[in-house]
JSON list of C-alpha atoms in Angstrom, two decimals:
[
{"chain": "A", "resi": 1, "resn": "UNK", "atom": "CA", "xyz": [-32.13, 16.74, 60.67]},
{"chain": "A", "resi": 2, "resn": "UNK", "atom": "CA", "xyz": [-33.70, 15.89, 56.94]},
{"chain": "A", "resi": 3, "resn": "UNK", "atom": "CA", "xyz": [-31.17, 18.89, 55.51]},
{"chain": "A", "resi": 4, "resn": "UNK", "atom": "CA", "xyz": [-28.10, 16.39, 57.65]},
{"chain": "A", "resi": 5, "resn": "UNK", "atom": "CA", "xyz": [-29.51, 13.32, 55.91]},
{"chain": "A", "resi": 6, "resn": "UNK", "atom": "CA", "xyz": [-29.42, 14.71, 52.65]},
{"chain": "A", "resi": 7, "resn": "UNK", "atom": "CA", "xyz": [-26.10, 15.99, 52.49]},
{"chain": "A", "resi": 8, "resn": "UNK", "atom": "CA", "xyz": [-25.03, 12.80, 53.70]},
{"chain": "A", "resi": 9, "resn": "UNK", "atom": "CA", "xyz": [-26.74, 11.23, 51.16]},
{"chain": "A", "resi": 10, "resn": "UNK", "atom": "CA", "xyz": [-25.43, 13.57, 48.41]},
{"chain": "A", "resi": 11, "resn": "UNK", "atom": "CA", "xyz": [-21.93, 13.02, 49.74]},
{"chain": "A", "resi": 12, "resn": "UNK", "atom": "CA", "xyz": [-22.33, 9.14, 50.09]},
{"chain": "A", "resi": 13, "resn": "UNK", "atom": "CA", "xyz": [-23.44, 9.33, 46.02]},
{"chain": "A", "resi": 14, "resn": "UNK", "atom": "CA", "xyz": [-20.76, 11.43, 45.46]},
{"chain": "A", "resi": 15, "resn": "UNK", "atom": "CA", "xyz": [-18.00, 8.97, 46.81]},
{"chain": "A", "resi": 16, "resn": "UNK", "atom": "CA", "xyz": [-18.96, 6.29, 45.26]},
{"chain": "A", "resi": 17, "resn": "UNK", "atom": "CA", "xyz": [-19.27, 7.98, 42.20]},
{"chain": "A", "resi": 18, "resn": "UNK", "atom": "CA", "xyz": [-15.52, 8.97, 42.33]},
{"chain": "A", "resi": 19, "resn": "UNK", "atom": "CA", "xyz": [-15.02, 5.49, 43.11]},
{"chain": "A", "resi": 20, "resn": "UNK", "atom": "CA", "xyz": [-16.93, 3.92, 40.21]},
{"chain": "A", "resi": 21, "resn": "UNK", "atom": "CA", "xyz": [-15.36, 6.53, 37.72]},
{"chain": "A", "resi": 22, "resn": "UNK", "atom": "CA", "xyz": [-11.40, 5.45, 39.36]},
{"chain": "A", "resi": 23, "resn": "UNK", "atom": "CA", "xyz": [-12.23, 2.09, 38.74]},
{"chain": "A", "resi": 24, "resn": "UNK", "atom": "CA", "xyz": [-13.62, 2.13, 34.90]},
{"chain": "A", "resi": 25, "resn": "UNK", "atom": "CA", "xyz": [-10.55, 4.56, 34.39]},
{"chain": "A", "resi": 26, "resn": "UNK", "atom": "CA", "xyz": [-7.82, 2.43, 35.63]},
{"chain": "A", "resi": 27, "resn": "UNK", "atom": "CA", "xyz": [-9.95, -0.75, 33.47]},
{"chain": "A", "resi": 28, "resn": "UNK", "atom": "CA", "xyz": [-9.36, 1.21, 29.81]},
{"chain": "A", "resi": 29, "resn": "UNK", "atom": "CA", "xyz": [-6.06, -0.11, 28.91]},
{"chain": "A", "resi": 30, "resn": "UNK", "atom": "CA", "xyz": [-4.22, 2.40, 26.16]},
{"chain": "A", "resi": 31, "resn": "UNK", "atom": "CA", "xyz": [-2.81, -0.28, 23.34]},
{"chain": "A", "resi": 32, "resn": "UNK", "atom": "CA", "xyz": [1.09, -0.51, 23.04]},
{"chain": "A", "resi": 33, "resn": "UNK", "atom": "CA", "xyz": [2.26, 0.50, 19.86]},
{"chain": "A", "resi": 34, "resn": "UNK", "atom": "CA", "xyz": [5.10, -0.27, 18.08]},
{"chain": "A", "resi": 35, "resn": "UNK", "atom": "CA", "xyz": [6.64, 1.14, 14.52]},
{"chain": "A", "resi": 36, "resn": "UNK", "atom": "CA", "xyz": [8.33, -0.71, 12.25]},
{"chain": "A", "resi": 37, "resn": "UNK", "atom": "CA", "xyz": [12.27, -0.29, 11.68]},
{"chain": "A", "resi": 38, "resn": "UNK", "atom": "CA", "xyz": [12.49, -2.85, 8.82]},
{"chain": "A", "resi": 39, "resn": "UNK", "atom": "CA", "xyz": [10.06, -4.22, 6.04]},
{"chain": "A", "resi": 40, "resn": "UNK", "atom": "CA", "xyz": [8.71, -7.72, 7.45]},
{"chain": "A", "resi": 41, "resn": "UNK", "atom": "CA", "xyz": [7.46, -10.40, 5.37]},
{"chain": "A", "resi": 42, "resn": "UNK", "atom": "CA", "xyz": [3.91, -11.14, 5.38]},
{"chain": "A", "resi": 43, "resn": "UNK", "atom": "CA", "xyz": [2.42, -14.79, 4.52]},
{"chain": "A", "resi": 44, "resn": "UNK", "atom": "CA", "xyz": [-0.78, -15.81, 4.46]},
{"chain": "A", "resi": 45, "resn": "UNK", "atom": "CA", "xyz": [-2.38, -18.86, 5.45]},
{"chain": "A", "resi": 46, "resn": "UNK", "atom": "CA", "xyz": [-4.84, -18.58, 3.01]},
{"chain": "A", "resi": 47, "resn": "UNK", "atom": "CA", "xyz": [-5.27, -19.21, -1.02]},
{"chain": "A", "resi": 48, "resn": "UNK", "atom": "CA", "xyz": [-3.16, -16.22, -2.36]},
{"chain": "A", "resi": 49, "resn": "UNK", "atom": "CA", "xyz": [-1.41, -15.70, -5.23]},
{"chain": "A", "resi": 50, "resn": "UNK", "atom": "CA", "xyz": [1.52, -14.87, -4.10]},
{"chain": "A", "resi": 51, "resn": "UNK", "atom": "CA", "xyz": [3.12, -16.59, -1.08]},
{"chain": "A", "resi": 52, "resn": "UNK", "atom": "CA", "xyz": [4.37, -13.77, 0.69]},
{"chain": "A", "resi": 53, "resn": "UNK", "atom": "CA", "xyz": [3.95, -9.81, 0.44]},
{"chain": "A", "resi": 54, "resn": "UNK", "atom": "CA", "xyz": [5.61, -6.94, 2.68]},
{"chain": "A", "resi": 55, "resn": "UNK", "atom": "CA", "xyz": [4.74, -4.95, 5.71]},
{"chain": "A", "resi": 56, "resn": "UNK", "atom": "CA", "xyz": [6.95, -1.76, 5.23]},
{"chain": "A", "resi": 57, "resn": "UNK", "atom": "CA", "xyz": [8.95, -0.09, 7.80]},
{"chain": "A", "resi": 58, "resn": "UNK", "atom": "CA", "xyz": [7.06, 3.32, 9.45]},
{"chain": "A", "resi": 59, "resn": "UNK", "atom": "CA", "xyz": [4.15, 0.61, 9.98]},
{"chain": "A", "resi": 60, "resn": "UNK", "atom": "CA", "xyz": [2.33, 1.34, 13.31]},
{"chain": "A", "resi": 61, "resn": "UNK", "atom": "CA", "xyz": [1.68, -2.24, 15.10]},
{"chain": "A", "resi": 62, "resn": "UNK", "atom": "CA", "xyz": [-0.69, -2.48, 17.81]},
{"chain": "A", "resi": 63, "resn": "UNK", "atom": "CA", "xyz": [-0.62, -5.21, 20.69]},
{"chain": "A", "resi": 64, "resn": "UNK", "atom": "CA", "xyz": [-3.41, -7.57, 20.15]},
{"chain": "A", "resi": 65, "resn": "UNK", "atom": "CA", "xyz": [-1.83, -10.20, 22.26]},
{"chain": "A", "resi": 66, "resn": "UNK", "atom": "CA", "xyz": [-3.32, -12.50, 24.97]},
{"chain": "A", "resi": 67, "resn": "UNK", "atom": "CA", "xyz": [-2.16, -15.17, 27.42]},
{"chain": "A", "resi": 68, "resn": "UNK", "atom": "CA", "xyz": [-1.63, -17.86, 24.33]},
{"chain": "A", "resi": 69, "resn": "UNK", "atom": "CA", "xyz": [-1.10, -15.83, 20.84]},
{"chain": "A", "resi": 70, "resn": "UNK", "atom": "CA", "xyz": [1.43, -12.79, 20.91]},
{"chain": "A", "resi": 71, "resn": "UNK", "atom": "CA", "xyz": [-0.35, -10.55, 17.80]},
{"chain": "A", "resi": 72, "resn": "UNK", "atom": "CA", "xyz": [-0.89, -7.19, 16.64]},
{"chain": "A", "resi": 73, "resn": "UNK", "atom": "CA", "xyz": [-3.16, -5.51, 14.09]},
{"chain": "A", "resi": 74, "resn": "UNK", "atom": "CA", "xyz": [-2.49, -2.78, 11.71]},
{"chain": "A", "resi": 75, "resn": "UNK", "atom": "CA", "xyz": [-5.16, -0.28, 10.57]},
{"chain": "A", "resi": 76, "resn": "UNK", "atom": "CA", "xyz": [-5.59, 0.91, 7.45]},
{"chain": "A", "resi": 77, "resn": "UNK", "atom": "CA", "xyz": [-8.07, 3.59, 5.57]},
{"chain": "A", "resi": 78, "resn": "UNK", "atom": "CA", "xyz": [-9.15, 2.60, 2.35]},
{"chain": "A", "resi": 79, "resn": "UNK", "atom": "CA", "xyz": [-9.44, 4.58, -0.44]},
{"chain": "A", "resi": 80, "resn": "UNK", "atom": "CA", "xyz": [-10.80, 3.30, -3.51]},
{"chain": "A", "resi": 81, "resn": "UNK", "atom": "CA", "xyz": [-11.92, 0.02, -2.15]},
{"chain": "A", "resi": 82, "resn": "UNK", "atom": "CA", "xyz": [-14.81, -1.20, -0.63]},
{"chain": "A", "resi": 83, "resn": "UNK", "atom": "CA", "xyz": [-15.41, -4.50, 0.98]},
{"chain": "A", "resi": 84, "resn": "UNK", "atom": "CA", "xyz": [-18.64, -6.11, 1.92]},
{"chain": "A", "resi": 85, "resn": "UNK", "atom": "CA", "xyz": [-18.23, -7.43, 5.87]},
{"chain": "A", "resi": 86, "resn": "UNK", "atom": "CA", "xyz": [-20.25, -10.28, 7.24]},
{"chain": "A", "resi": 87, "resn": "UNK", "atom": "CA", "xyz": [-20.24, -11.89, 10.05]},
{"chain": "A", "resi": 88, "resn": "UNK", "atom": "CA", "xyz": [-17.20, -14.11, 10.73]},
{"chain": "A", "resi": 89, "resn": "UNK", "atom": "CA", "xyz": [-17.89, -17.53, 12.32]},
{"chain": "A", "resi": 90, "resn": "UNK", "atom": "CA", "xyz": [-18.12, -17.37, 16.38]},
{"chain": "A", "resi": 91, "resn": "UNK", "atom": "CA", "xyz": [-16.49, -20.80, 15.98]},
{"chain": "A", "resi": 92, "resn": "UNK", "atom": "CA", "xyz": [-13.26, -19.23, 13.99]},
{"chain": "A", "resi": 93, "resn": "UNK", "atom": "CA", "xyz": [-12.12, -16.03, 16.76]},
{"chain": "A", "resi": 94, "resn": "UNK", "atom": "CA", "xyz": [-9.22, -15.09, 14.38]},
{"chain": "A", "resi": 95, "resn": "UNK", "atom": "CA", "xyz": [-7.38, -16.03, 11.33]},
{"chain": "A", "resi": 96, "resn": "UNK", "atom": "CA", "xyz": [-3.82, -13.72, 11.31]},
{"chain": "A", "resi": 97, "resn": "UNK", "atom": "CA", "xyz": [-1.73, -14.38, 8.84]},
{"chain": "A", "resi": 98, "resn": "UNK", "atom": "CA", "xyz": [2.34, -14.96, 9.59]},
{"chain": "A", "resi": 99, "resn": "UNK", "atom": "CA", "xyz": [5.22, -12.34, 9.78]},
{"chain": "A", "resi": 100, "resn": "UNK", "atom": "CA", "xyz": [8.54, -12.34, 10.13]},
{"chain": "A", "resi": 101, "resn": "UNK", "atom": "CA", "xyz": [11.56, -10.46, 9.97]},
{"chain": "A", "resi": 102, "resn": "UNK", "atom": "CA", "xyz": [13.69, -10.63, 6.36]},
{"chain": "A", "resi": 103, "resn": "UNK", "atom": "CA", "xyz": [17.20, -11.74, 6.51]},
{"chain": "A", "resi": 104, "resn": "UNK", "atom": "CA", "xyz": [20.22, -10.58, 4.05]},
{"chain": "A", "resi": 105, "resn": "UNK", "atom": "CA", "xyz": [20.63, -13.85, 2.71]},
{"chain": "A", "resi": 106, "resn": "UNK", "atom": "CA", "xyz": [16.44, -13.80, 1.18]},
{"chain": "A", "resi": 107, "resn": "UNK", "atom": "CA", "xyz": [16.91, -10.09, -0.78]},
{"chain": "A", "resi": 108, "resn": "UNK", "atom": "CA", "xyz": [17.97, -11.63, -3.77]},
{"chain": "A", "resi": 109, "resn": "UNK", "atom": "CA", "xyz": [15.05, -13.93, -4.15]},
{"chain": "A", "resi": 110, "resn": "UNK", "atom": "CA", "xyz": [12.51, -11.53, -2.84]},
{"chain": "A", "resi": 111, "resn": "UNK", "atom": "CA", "xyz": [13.79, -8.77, -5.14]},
{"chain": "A", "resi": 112, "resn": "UNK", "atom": "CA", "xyz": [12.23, -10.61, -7.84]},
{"chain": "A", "resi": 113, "resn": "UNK", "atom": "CA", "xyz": [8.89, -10.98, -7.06]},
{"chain": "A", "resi": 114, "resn": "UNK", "atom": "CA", "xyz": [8.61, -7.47, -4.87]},
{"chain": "A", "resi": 115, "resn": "UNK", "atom": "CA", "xyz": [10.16, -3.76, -5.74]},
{"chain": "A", "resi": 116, "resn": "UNK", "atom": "CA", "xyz": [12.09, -2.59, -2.59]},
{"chain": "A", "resi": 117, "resn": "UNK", "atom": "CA", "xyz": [13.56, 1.12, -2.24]},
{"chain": "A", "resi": 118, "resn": "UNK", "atom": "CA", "xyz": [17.35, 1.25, -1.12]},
{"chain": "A", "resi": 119, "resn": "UNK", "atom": "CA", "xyz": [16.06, 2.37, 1.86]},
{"chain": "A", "resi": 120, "resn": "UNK", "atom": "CA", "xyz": [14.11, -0.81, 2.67]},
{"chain": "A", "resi": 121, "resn": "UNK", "atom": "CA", "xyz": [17.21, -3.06, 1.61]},
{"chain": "A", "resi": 122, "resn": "UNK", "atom": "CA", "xyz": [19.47, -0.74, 4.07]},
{"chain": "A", "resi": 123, "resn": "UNK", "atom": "CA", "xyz": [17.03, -1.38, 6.80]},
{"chain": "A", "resi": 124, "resn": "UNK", "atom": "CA", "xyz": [17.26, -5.06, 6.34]},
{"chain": "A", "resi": 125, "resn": "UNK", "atom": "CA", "xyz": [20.49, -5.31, 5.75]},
{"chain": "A", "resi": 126, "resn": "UNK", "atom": "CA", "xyz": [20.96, -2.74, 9.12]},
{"chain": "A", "resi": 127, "resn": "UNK", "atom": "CA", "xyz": [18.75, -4.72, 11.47]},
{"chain": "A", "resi": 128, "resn": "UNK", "atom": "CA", "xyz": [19.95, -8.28, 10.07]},
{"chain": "A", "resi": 129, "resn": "UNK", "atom": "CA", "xyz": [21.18, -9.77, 13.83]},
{"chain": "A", "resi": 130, "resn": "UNK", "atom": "CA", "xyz": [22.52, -12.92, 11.78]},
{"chain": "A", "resi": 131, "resn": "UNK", "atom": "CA", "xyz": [25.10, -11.49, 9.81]},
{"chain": "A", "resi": 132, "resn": "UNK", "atom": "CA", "xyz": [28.29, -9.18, 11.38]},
{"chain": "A", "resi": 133, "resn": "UNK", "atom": "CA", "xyz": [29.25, -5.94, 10.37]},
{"chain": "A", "resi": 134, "resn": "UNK", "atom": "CA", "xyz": [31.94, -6.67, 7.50]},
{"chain": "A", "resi": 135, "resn": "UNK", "atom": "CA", "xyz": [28.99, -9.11, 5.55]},
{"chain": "A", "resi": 136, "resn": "UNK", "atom": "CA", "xyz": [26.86, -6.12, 6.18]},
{"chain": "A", "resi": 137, "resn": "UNK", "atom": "CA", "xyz": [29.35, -3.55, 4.65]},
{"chain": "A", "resi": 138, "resn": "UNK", "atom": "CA", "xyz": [29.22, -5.81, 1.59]},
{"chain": "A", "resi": 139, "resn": "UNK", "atom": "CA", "xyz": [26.24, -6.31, 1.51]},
{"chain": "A", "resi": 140, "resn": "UNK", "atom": "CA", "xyz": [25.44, -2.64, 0.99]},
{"chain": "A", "resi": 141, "resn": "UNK", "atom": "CA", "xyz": [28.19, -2.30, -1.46]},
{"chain": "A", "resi": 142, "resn": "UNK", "atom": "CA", "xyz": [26.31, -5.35, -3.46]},
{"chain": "A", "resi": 143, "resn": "UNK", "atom": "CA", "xyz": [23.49, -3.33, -3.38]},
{"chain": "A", "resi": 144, "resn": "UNK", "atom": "CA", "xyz": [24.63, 0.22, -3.95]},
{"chain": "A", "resi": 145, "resn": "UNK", "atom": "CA", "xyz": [23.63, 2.13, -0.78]},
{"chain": "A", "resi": 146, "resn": "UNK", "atom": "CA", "xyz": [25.29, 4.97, 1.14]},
{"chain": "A", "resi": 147, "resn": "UNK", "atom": "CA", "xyz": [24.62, 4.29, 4.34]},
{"chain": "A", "resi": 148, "resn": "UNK", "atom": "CA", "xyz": [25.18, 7.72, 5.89]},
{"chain": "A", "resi": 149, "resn": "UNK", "atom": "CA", "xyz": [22.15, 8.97, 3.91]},
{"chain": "A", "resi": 150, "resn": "UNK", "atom": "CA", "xyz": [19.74, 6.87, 5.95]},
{"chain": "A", "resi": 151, "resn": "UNK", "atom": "CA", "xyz": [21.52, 7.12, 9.18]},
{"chain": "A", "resi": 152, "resn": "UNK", "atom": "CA", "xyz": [20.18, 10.86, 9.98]},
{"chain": "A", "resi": 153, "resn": "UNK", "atom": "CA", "xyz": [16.73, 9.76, 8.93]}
]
C-alpha cells in the first residue's frame, strides 16, 4: 500500500514537473532579428555634434518592440572603450534615438559630412522605393558603380 502511494506520488511530481518545465519553455520568446540591406540614418535626440551618423548595412537588429513603440537594439563589443554605467532614472524607461531609411535624393548632402563605400551608395540607391528604375540607372552612373558586382554578393 505505502510502495502504491509513493509511486503515485513520484508520478504526480513528475507530471507536474513536465508541466511546469512546458510552460516556462513555451514563455522564453527567441528575439526576431533582422539584417540590414541598406545603411540607415541615425539621429539622435540628444546634444551631438553631428546631427545624424549611419547604421551600416550587415547590421543585425533585434525586436525590442511593445504594444506602443516599434524598436530594436543593436549590440555591440567594445574594444578600446570603456564606459562607466549608472543607473538610469526609473522615471526615464528608454531614450532611442531616430532611424530612418536614406533616400537618393540626400547622398549628395550626406556624402559630405560621412565617407560611404560604392557599395553603401548602390544599396541606397537599390532599395530607394521613391525613385523608378531609369532615375536609379542614373543614379549609379552619377556615382560610378557597376551594379553587377554587388548583385552576386
Amino acid at each position: 500500500m505505502k510502495k502504491n502511494l509513493l509511486i503515485t506520488i513520484l508520478i504526480l511530481l513528475l507530471i507536474i514537473q513536465s508541466l511546469l518545465n512546458y510552460y516556462l519553455w513555451n514563455r522564453i520568446k527567441t528575439p526576431e532579428i533582422h539584417i540590414l540591406e541598406k545603411p540607415l540614418r541615425i539621429a539622435s535626440n540628444f546634444d551631438n555634434s553631428a546631427p545624424y551618423t549611419m547604421l551600416p548595412a550587415g547590421t543585425v537588429l533585434y525586436d525590442d518592440s511593445d504594444s506602443l513603440n516599434r524598436r530594436v537594439m543593436v549590440y555591440f563589443n567594445l574594444q578600446g572603450v570603456d564606459f562607466k554605467f549608472e543607473e538610469q532614472d526609473p522615471e526615464i524607461s528608454k531614450q532611442p534615438s531616430e532611424v530612418r531609411s536614406i533616400r537618393s535624393t540626400e547622398l549628395s548632402d550626406i556624402l559630405k559630412t560621412i565617407p560611404l563605400t560604392k557599395k553603401d551608395i548602390y544599396f541606397i540607391i537599390k532599395h530607394d522605393e521613391s525613385i523608378n528604375e531609369s532615375v536609379r540607372s542614373i543614379l549609379f552612373k552619377k556615382y560610378k558603380i557597376d551594379p553587377s558586382e554587388y548583385e552576386n554578393n
